[in-house]
Short mmCIF file of C-alpha atoms and ligand atoms in Angstrom, two decimals:
data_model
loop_
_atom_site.label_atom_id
_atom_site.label_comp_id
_atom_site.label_asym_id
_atom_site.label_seq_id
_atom_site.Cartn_x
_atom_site.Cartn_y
_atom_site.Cartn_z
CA UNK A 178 8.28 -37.37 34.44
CA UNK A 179 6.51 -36.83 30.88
CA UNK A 180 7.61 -38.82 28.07
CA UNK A 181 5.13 -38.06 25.11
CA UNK A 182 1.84 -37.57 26.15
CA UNK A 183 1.76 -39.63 29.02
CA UNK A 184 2.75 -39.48 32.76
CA UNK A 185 4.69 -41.67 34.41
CA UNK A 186 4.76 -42.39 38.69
CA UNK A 187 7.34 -44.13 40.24
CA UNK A 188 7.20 -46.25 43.44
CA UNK A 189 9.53 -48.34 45.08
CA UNK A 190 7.80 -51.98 45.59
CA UNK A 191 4.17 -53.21 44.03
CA UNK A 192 2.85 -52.64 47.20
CA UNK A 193 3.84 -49.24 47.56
CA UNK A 194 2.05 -48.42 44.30
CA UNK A 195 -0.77 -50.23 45.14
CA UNK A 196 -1.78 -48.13 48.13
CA UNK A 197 -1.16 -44.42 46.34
CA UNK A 198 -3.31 -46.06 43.40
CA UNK A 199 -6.41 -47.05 46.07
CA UNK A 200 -5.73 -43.74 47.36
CA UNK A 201 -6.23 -42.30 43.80
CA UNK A 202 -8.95 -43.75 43.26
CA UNK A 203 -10.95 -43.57 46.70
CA UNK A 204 -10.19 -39.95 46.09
CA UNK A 205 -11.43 -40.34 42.73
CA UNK A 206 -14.80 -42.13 43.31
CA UNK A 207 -16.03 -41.26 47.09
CA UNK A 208 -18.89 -38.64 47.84
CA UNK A 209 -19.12 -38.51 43.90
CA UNK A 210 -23.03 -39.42 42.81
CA UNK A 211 -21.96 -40.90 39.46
CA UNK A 212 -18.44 -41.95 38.60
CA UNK A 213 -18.33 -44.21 35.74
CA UNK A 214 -15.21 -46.74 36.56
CA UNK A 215 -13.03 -49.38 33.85
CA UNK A 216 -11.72 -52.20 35.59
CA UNK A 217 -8.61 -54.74 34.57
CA UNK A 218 -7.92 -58.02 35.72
CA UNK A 219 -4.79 -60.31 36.21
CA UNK A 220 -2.20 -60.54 39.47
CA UNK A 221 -1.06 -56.99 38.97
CA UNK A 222 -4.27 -55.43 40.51
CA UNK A 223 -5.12 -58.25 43.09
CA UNK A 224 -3.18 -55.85 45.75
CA UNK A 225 -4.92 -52.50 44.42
CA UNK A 226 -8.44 -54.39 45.16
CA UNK A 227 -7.10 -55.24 48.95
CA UNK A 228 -6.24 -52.09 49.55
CA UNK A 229 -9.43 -50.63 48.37
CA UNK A 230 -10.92 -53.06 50.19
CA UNK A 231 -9.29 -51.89 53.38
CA UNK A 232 -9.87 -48.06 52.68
CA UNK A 233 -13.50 -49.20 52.52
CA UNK A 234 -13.91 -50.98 55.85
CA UNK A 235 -12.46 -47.72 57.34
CA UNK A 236 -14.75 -45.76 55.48
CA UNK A 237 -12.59 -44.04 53.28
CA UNK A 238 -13.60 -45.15 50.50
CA UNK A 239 -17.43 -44.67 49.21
CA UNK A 240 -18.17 -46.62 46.07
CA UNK A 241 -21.88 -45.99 46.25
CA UNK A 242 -21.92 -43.42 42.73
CA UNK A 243 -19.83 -45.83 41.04
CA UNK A 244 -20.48 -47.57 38.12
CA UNK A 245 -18.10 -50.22 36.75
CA UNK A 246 -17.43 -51.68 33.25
CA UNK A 247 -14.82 -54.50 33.04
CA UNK A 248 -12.22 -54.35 30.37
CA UNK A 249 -12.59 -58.16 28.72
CA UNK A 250 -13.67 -61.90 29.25
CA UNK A 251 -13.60 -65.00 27.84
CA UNK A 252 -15.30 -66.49 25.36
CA UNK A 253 -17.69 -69.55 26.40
CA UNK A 254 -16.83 -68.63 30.28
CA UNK A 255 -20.02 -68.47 32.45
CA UNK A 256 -20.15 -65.55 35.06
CA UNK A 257 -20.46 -68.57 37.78
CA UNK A 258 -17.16 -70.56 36.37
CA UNK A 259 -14.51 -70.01 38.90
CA UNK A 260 -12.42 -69.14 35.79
CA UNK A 261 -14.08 -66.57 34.32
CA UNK A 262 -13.07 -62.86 35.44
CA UNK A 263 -16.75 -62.22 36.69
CA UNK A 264 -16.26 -64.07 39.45
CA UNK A 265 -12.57 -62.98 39.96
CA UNK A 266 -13.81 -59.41 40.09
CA UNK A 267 -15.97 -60.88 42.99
CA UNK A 268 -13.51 -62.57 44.65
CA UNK A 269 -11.20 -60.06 44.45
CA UNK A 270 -13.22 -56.72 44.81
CA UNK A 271 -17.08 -56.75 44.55
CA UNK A 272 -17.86 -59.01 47.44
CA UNK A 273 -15.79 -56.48 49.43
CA UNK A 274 -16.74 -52.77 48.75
CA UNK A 275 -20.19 -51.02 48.17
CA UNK A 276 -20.93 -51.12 44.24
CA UNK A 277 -24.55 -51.19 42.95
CA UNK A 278 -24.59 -54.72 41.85
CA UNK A 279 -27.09 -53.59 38.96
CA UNK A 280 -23.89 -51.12 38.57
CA UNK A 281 -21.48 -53.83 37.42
CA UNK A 282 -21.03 -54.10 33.38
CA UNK A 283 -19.51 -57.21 31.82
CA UNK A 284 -19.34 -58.32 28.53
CA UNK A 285 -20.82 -61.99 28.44
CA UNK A 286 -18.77 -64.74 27.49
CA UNK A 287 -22.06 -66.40 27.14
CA UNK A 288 -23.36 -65.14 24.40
CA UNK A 289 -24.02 -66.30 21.13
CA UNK A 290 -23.70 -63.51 19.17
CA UNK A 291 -20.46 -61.65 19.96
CA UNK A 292 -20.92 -59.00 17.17
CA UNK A 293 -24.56 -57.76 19.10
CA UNK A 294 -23.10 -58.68 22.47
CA UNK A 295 -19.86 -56.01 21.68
CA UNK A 296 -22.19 -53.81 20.34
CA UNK A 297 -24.77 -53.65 23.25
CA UNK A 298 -21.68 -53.48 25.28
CA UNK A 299 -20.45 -50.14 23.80
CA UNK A 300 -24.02 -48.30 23.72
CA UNK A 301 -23.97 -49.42 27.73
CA UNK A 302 -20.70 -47.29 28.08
CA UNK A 303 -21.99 -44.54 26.07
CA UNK A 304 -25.10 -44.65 27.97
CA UNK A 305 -23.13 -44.32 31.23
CA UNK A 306 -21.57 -40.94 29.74
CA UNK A 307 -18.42 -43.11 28.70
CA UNK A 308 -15.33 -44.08 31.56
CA UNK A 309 -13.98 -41.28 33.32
CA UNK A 310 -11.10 -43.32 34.93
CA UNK A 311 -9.76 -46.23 33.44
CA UNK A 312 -7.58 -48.42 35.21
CA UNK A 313 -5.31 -50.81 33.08
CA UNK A 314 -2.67 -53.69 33.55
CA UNK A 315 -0.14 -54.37 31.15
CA UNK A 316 0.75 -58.28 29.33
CA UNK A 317 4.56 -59.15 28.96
CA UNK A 318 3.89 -58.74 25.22
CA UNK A 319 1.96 -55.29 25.13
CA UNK A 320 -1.19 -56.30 25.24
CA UNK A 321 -4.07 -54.07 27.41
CA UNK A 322 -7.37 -55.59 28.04
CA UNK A 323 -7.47 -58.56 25.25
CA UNK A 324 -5.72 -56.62 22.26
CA UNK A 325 -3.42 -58.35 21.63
CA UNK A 326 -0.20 -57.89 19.05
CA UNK A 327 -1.13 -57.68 15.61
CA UNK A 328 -0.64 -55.69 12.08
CA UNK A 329 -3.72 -53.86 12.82
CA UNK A 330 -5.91 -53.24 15.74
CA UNK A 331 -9.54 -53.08 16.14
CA UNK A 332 -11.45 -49.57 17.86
CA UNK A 333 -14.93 -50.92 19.62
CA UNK A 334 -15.69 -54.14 21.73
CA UNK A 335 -15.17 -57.14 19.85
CA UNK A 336 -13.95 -60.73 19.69
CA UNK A 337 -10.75 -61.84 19.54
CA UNK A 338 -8.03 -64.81 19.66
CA UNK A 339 -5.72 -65.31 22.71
CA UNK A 340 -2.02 -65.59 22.40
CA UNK A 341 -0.59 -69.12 23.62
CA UNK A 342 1.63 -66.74 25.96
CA UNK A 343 -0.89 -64.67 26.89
CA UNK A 344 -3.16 -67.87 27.66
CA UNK A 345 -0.56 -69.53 29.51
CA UNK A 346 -0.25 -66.40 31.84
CA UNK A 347 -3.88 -66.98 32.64
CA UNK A 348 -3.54 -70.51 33.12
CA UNK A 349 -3.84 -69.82 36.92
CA UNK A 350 -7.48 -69.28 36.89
CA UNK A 351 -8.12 -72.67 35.02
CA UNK A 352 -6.03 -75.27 37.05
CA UNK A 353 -3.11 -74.38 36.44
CA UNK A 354 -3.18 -75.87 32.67
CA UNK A 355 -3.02 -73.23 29.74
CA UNK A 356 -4.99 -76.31 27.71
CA UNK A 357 -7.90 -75.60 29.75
CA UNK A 358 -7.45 -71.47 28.95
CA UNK A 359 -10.09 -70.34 26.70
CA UNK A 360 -8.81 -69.34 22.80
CA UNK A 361 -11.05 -66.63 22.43
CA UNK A 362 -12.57 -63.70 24.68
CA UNK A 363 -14.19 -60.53 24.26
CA UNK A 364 -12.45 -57.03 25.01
CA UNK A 365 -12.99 -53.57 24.63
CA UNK A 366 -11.31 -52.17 21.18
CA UNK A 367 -8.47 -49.61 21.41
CA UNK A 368 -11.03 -46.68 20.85
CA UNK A 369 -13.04 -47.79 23.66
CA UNK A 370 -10.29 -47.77 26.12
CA UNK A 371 -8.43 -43.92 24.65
CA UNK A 372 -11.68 -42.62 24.79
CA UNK A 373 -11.68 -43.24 28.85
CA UNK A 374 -11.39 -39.59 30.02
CA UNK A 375 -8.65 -40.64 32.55
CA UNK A 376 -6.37 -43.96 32.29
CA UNK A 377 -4.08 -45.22 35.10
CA UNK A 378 -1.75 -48.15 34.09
CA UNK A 379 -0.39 -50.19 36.52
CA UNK A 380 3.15 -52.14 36.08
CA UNK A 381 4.51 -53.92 38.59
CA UNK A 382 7.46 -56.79 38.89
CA UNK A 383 10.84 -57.56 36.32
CA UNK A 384 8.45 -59.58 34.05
CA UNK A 385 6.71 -56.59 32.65
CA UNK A 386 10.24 -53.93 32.07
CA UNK A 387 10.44 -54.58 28.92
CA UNK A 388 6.66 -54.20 27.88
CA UNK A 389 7.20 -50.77 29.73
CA UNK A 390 9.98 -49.81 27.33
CA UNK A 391 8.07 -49.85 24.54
CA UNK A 392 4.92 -48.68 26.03
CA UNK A 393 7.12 -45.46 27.39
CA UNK A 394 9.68 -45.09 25.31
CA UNK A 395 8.97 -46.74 22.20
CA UNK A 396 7.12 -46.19 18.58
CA UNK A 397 3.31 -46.54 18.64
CA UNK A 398 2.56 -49.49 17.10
CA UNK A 399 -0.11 -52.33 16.84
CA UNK A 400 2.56 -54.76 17.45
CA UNK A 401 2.80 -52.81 21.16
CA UNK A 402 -0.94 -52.27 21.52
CA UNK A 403 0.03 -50.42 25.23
CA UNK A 404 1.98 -47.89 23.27
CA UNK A 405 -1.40 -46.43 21.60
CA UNK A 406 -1.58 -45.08 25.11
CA UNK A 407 1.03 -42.25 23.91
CA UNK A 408 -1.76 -40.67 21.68
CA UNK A 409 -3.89 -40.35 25.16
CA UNK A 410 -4.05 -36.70 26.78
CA UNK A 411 -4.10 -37.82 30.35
CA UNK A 412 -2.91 -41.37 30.58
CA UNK A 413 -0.31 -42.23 33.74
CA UNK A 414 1.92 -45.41 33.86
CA UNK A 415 2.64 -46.75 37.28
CA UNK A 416 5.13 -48.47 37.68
CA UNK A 417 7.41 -49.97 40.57
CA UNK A 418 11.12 -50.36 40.16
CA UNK A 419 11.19 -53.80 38.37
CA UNK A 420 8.75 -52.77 35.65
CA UNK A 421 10.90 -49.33 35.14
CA UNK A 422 14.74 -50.99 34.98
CA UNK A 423 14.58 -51.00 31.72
CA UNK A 424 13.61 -46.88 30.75
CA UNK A 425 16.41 -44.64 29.88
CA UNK A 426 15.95 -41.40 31.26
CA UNK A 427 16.33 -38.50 29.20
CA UNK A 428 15.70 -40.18 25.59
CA UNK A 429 15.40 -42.95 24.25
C1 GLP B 90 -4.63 -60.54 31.08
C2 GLP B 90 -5.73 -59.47 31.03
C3 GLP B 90 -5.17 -58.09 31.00
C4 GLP B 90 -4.08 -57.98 32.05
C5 GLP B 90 -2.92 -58.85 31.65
C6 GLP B 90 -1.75 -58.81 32.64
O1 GLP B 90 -4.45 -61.23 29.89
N1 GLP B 90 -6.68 -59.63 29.96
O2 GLP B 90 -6.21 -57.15 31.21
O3 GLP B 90 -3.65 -56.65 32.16
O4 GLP B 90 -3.33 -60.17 31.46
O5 GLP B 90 -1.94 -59.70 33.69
P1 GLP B 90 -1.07 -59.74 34.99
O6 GLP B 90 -1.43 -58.51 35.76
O7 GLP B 90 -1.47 -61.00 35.68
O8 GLP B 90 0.35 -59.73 34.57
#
């Protein structure tokens, strides 16, 4: 189904569209000597990394041309902080599969000077011959990577301030307590991510329909930063059918 410009896949449970997406993207990345690879974090992907996991134990699925460049952090996070989504992407996916470790791009939540840090982090991905597949969740409120809601939105890398909602939904990685969330992180602009050759967004569960709406179905508008995604030539949303109970088919 096309709505706009983008493509939308339908699967019955998250699981379900977690295993065609590892497939997709085994497919994607194995036997290919340089394959330049975004990465999200957040609950939504934790069962697209087991399964790629899995597909790599049985040798399906050959991560040795891949390069990776994660979509955001936060701000004042160490790579070694349980928190931070360095070591999530460990935990979750790295420790697991065969990626270069001198492969794996973050931006540092470390740093003290975000402006150069955003900027080195941009020249990295150009230097890699920019993403060819992007893979992207989806917050309750719109947001992709860190951009979050706003009158206007911002292109390259850069800093940026954390919604209490979208802080609270991270609040998992920090105790359990949203107070202990970071306020600021680093994330890759809006031009950085549409100017991924390929972008796969994955929606899963009832908390995300209405997000889905308007990314789908609604105007394009820095208040929905997802929906900038219409303006993309070969973007996909995934979706199970939770996230899709809200689309109308055949308009609007
Ligand atoms: C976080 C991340 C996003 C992610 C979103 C959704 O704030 N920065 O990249 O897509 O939340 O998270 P979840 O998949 O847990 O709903």
């Amino acid at each position: 189904m096309h709505a706009h410009g983008l493509t939308l896949r339908f699967f019955a449970t998250p699981d379900s569209a977690a295993r065609a997406l590892a497939r997709e993207v085994a497919r994607a990345v194995s036997g290919r000597p340089r394959f330049t690879l975004g990465l999200p974090t957040g609950r939504t992907p934790v069962p697209l990394y087991r399964e790629l996991a899995r597909l790599h134990t049985q040798q399906r699925a050959d991560f040795s041309g891949v390069t990776t460049f994660n979509l955001d952090e936060f701000l004042g996070v160490a790579p070694s902080d349980p928190g931070s989504y360095r070591a999530f992407m460990q935990r979750h996916l790295f420790s697991h599969v065969n990626i270069a470790p001198r492969r794996i791009h973050f931006l540092s939540g470390m740093t003290d000077d975000p402006g150069a840090e955003c900027l080195r982090y941009e020249r990295q991905i150009a230097r890699a011959g920019g993403l060819d597949l992007l893979l992207l969740g989806l917050g309750t409120n719109g947001h992709i990577g860190f951009n979050e809601p706003g009158t206007s939105l911002v292109a390259d890398s850069h800093r940026t301030r954390l919604t209490e909602g979208t802080r609270r939904s991270n609040a998992a990685l920090f105790g359990n307590r949203t107070a202990n969330v970071p306020t600021e992180a680093l994330s890759m602009g809006m031009g950085t991510i549409l100017r991924a050759r390929r972008i796969i967004l994955l929606a899963t569960g009832p908390s995300k329909a209405v997000a889905v709406k308007r990314l789908v179905q609604g105007r394009i508008t820095p208040q929905v930063p997802a929906s900038f995604l219409q303006l993309h030539r070969a973007a996909e949303v995934w979706v199970d059918r939770a996230a899709a109970a809200r689309l109308s088919v055949g308009g609007t």
